[in-house]
Amino acid sequence: MNKTNFMAYMATQISGFREEQRMGTAHVYQSTFNRVNDFVGKVPFEFKEVTPLWLKAFQNYLLSRQLHWNTISTYMRMLRAVYYRAVDEGHAPYQPRLFKCVYTGTKVTVKRALDEEILRKFKKPITENRKLERARMLFILLFMLRGIPFVDIAFMRRCDLQGNTITYRRRKTGTWLTVHVEPEAMTLIQQLKNSDNNSPYLFPLIRHPGCNEYRQYQNALRNFNYLLGHLIKITGAPVRLSSYSARHSWATIANYRNYQQELISNAMGHSSVKVTETYFKRHTDEKINEMNRKIISHTFVSE
């Protein structure tokens, strides 16, 4: 392999992620690889050809394909990660501020966190439908385990739970986390845990261990989000609900209760506080709007 060839180097990175069973990461990198391949016409190119002008042209290409800014940012951040890894390994020349002129931020477009009163509705049974009830209990469990991502619950092993402590490695970042399981959460675990004693997994979300597990995880996530959509309709709440709503809700409530953002970031296993801050932007805007409304009412309406 020519290690100064951008696409060849990126392909080896993707293979490495798959060998490490980091299938979600491999999927995002593969999507980025495919977009770049389409842009360059499948023609090999060197790291030295990746310039600010090239990146700007690639961004414009993605915009012309009607991609959202968050999707474009994801591709750019994947390219940036590949580039810096290649620089560290001596395969690419270092170019200061290479990605300065392209978008690598995160734009919060949809409110994912639930208000506390909606969350309280989920604490008790909502329906007699068994599948919907298990989805409700699993959603609350995600919240009670500090907003644990669905992927980490799906791949959680029996041995990860020792007494009232869960120790696991985040699939996305590789960060090790230790979570104290509160009594309410332990009750849910006992109700939801895998009845197949031969399975290494704590929950029955990967039903056939060793057989295309990532595809099974994707199907389980899709089904879970489908059931959550039905649950939220039953409550009558005018919001969208997904597996990530538990994570955003936990972080947002912690922020509202004035816990330090660094502490929240550590609790969630984020790679940096900046990642945590993106969870709060939408809700900060809402608080600002509420404040402005009250100031206007106090000043003009109460005359």
Coordinates of C-alpha atoms in Angstrom, one line a residue:
M1 CA 0.0 0.0 0.0
N2 CA 1.2 3.5 -0.8
K3 CA 0.7 5.2 2.6
T4 CA 0.8 8.7 1.0
N5 CA -2.2 7.8 -1.0
F6 CA -5.2 9.3 0.8
M7 CA -7.8 6.7 -0.2
A8 CA -5.6 3.7 0.3
Y9 CA -4.6 4.9 3.8
M10 CA -8.3 5.6 4.7
A11 CA -9.2 2.1 3.5
T12 CA -6.7 0.6 6.0
Q13 CA -8.2 2.7 8.8
I14 CA -11.7 1.3 8.0
S15 CA -10.4 -2.2 7.9
G16 CA -8.8 -1.6 11.3
F17 CA -12.1 -0.4 12.8
R18 CA -13.8 -3.5 11.5
E19 CA -11.2 -5.7 13.1
E20 CA -11.7 -4.0 16.4
Q21 CA -15.5 -4.5 16.0
R22 CA -16.1 -0.8 15.9
M23 CA -18.7 -1.2 13.2
G24 CA -20.5 2.1 13.8
T25 CA -17.2 4.0 13.4
A26 CA -16.3 1.9 10.3
H27 CA -19.7 2.7 8.8
V28 CA -19.2 6.5 9.1
Y29 CA -15.7 6.3 7.7
Q30 CA -16.9 4.1 4.9
S31 CA -19.6 6.7 4.0
T32 CA -17.0 9.4 4.0
F33 CA -14.7 7.3 1.8
N34 CA -17.6 6.7 -0.7
R35 CA -18.4 10.5 -0.9
V36 CA -14.8 11.4 -1.5
N37 CA -14.4 8.6 -4.1
D38 CA -17.4 10.0 -6.0
F39 CA -16.0 13.5 -5.8
V40 CA -12.6 12.7 -7.2
G41 CA -14.0 10.2 -9.7
K42 CA -12.3 7.2 -8.1
V43 CA -8.9 8.6 -9.1
P44 CA -6.1 8.0 -6.5
F45 CA -4.6 11.2 -4.9
E46 CA -1.9 12.0 -2.4
F47 CA -2.2 13.6 1.0
K48 CA -0.4 16.7 -0.3
E49 CA -3.2 17.3 -2.7
V50 CA -5.6 17.9 0.2
T51 CA -5.5 21.6 0.5
P52 CA -7.9 24.3 1.8
L53 CA -9.1 24.8 -1.7
W54 CA -9.7 21.1 -2.2
L55 CA -11.7 20.9 1.0
K56 CA -13.8 23.9 0.1
A57 CA -14.5 22.4 -3.3
F58 CA -15.5 19.1 -1.6
Q59 CA -17.8 21.0 0.8
N60 CA -19.5 22.8 -2.2
Y61 CA -19.9 19.4 -3.9
L62 CA -21.7 18.1 -0.8
L63 CA -23.9 21.1 -0.6
S64 CA -24.8 20.7 -4.3
R65 CA -26.0 17.2 -3.3
Q66 CA -28.5 18.8 -0.8
L67 CA -26.7 17.3 2.2
H68 CA -27.4 18.9 5.6
W69 CA -24.7 20.8 7.4
N70 CA -24.4 18.3 10.2
T71 CA -23.8 15.5 7.6
I72 CA -21.1 17.6 5.9
S73 CA -19.5 18.3 9.3
T74 CA -19.4 14.6 10.0
Y75 CA -17.6 13.9 6.7
M76 CA -15.1 16.8 7.3
R77 CA -14.4 15.6 10.8
M78 CA -13.7 12.1 9.6
L79 CA -11.3 13.5 7.0
R80 CA -9.6 15.6 9.6
A81 CA -9.2 12.6 11.9
V82 CA -7.6 10.5 9.0
Y83 CA -5.4 13.5 8.1
Y84 CA -4.0 14.0 11.6
R85 CA -3.5 10.3 12.1
A86 CA -1.5 10.2 8.9
V87 CA 0.5 13.3 10.0
D88 CA 1.3 11.6 13.3
E89 CA 2.5 8.5 11.4
G90 CA 4.6 10.5 9.0
H91 CA 2.6 9.8 5.9
A92 CA 1.2 13.3 5.3
P93 CA 2.8 16.8 5.5
Y94 CA 1.5 19.0 8.3
Q95 CA -0.5 22.0 7.1
P96 CA -1.6 24.4 9.8
R97 CA -5.3 25.3 10.0
L98 CA -6.0 23.0 7.0
F99 CA -9.7 22.6 7.9
K100 CA -10.3 26.3 9.0
C101 CA -12.4 27.1 5.9
V102 CA -14.9 24.2 6.1
Y103 CA -17.6 23.5 8.6
T104 CA -16.8 21.0 11.4
G105 CA -19.3 22.1 14.0
T106 CA -22.6 20.7 15.1
K107 CA -25.9 22.4 14.5
V108 CA -28.7 21.4 16.8
T109 CA -31.7 21.1 14.6
V110 CA -34.1 18.9 16.5
K111 CA -35.0 19.0 20.2
R112 CA -34.1 15.6 21.5
A113 CA -34.5 16.1 25.3
L114 CA -37.8 15.5 27.0
D115 CA -39.3 17.8 29.6
E116 CA -39.4 16.4 33.1
E117 CA -43.2 16.1 33.2
I118 CA -43.1 13.9 30.0
L119 CA -40.3 11.7 31.5
R120 CA -42.4 11.2 34.7
K121 CA -45.2 9.8 32.5
F122 CA -42.8 7.1 31.3
K123 CA -42.0 6.1 34.9
K124 CA -45.2 4.1 35.2
P125 CA -46.9 1.7 32.7
I126 CA -48.6 3.4 29.8
T127 CA -50.1 0.5 27.9
E128 CA -50.9 -3.2 28.3
N129 CA -49.0 -4.0 25.1
R130 CA -46.0 -6.1 26.3
K131 CA -43.6 -4.9 23.6
L132 CA -44.4 -1.3 24.2
E133 CA -44.0 -1.8 27.9
R134 CA -40.6 -3.3 27.5
A135 CA -39.6 -0.4 25.3
R136 CA -40.8 2.0 27.9
M137 CA -38.8 0.2 30.7
L138 CA -35.7 0.1 28.5
F139 CA -36.0 3.8 27.7
I140 CA -36.2 4.7 31.5
L141 CA -33.2 2.3 32.1
L142 CA -31.1 4.2 29.5
F143 CA -31.9 7.4 31.3
M144 CA -31.2 6.0 34.8
L145 CA -27.8 4.7 33.6
R146 CA -26.7 8.3 33.0
G147 CA -28.1 8.4 29.4
I148 CA -26.2 5.3 28.3
P149 CA -26.3 4.9 24.4
F150 CA -28.4 2.1 23.0
V151 CA -25.4 0.6 21.3
D152 CA -23.7 0.1 24.7
I153 CA -26.7 -1.5 26.2
A154 CA -27.1 -3.8 23.2
F155 CA -23.5 -5.1 23.5
M156 CA -23.3 -5.1 27.3
R157 CA -22.1 -8.4 28.6
R158 CA -23.3 -10.2 31.7
C159 CA -19.8 -9.9 33.3
D160 CA -20.1 -6.1 32.9
L161 CA -22.5 -6.1 35.8
Q162 CA -20.9 -7.0 39.1
G163 CA -23.2 -6.5 42.1
N164 CA -24.6 -3.0 41.7
T165 CA -21.9 -1.7 39.5
I166 CA -21.6 -1.7 35.7
T167 CA -18.2 -1.3 34.1
Y168 CA -18.2 -1.0 30.3
R169 CA -16.2 0.4 27.4
R170 CA -18.1 2.9 25.2
R171 CA -18.3 1.6 21.6
K172 CA -18.0 5.0 20.1
T173 CA -15.0 6.5 22.0
G174 CA -13.4 3.6 23.7
T175 CA -13.7 5.3 27.1
W176 CA -14.1 3.1 30.1
L177 CA -17.1 4.0 32.4
T178 CA -18.2 2.8 35.8
V179 CA -21.8 3.3 36.6
H180 CA -23.4 2.7 40.1
V181 CA -26.8 1.0 39.5
E182 CA -29.4 2.7 41.6
P183 CA -32.2 0.4 43.0
E184 CA -34.8 1.6 40.5
A185 CA -32.5 0.8 37.7
M186 CA -31.6 -2.6 39.1
T187 CA -35.3 -3.5 39.2
L188 CA -35.6 -2.7 35.5
I189 CA -32.5 -4.7 34.7
Q190 CA -34.0 -7.8 36.4
Q191 CA -37.1 -7.3 34.4
L192 CA -35.4 -6.8 31.1
K193 CA -32.3 -9.1 31.3
N194 CA -31.6 -11.9 28.9
S195 CA -33.4 -15.2 29.7
D196 CA -30.9 -17.1 27.5
N197 CA -28.2 -18.2 30.0
N198 CA -26.0 -19.3 27.1
S199 CA -25.8 -15.7 25.7
P200 CA -22.9 -13.6 26.8
Y201 CA -25.1 -10.5 26.6
L202 CA -27.0 -9.0 29.5
F203 CA -30.0 -8.0 27.4
P204 CA -31.8 -9.9 24.6
L205 CA -31.0 -7.3 21.9
I206 CA -28.3 -9.4 20.1
R207 CA -30.2 -12.7 19.9
H208 CA -27.7 -14.7 17.9
P209 CA -24.2 -14.0 19.2
G210 CA -21.4 -14.2 16.7
C211 CA -23.8 -14.0 13.7
N212 CA -23.6 -10.5 12.0
E213 CA -24.1 -8.8 15.4
Y214 CA -23.9 -5.3 14.1
R215 CA -26.8 -5.9 11.7
Q216 CA -28.8 -7.3 14.7
Y217 CA -28.0 -4.2 16.7
Q218 CA -29.2 -2.0 13.8
N219 CA -32.5 -3.9 13.6
A220 CA -32.9 -3.8 17.4
L221 CA -32.3 0.0 17.4
R222 CA -34.8 0.5 14.5
N223 CA -37.4 -1.5 16.2
F224 CA -36.8 0.3 19.5
N225 CA -37.2 3.7 17.9
Y226 CA -40.4 2.5 16.2
L227 CA -41.9 1.4 19.5
L228 CA -40.9 4.7 21.1
G229 CA -42.7 6.5 18.4
H230 CA -45.9 4.7 19.3
L231 CA -45.4 5.3 23.0
I232 CA -45.1 9.0 22.7
K233 CA -48.3 9.1 20.6
I234 CA -50.1 7.4 23.5
T235 CA -49.0 10.1 25.9
G236 CA -50.1 12.8 23.6
A237 CA -46.9 14.7 24.0
P238 CA -46.1 16.8 20.9
V239 CA -42.4 15.7 20.7
R240 CA -40.3 13.2 18.8
L241 CA -38.8 10.4 20.7
S242 CA -35.8 8.2 20.0
S243 CA -33.2 6.2 21.9
Y244 CA -31.0 9.3 22.0
S245 CA -33.8 11.3 23.8
A246 CA -32.8 9.5 27.1
R247 CA -29.2 10.6 26.7
H248 CA -30.1 14.2 25.8
S249 CA -32.7 14.4 28.6
W250 CA -30.3 13.2 31.3
A251 CA -27.6 15.7 30.2
T252 CA -30.1 18.6 29.9
I253 CA -31.7 18.0 33.3
A254 CA -28.2 17.7 34.9
N255 CA -27.4 21.1 33.2
Y256 CA -30.6 22.7 34.5
R257 CA -29.8 21.6 38.0
N258 CA -26.4 23.5 37.6
Y259 CA -24.1 20.5 37.7
Q260 CA -20.7 21.4 36.2
Q261 CA -20.6 20.6 32.5
E262 CA -17.2 19.0 32.9
L263 CA -18.8 16.6 35.5
I264 CA -21.7 15.9 33.1
S265 CA -19.2 15.3 30.3
N266 CA -17.2 12.8 32.4
A267 CA -20.4 11.0 33.5
M268 CA -21.4 10.5 29.8
G269 CA -18.0 9.5 28.6
H270 CA -17.7 12.3 26.1
S271 CA -14.4 12.9 24.4
S272 CA -14.5 16.6 25.5
V273 CA -16.8 19.1 27.1
K274 CA -17.4 20.7 23.7
V275 CA -19.4 17.5 22.7
T276 CA -21.5 17.9 25.9
E277 CA -22.1 21.6 25.1
T278 CA -23.8 20.8 21.8
Y279 CA -26.5 19.0 23.9
F280 CA -27.4 22.3 25.6
K281 CA -27.5 24.8 22.8
R282 CA -31.1 24.3 21.8
H283 CA -32.3 24.5 25.4
T284 CA -30.2 27.5 26.2
D285 CA -32.0 29.2 23.3
E286 CA -35.3 28.2 24.7
K287 CA -34.4 29.7 28.1
I288 CA -33.2 32.9 26.5
N289 CA -36.5 33.2 24.6
E290 CA -38.5 32.6 27.8
M291 CA -36.4 35.2 29.6
N292 CA -37.0 37.7 26.7
R293 CA -40.8 37.0 26.8
K294 CA -40.9 37.6 30.6
I295 CA -38.9 40.9 30.3
I296 CA -41.3 42.2 27.6
S297 CA -44.3 41.2 29.7
H298 CA -42.9 42.8 32.8
T299 CA -42.0 46.0 31.0
F300 CA -45.0 46.6 28.8
V301 CA -47.9 44.2 29.6
S302 CA -48.1 44.8 33.3
E303 CA -48.7 48.5 32.9

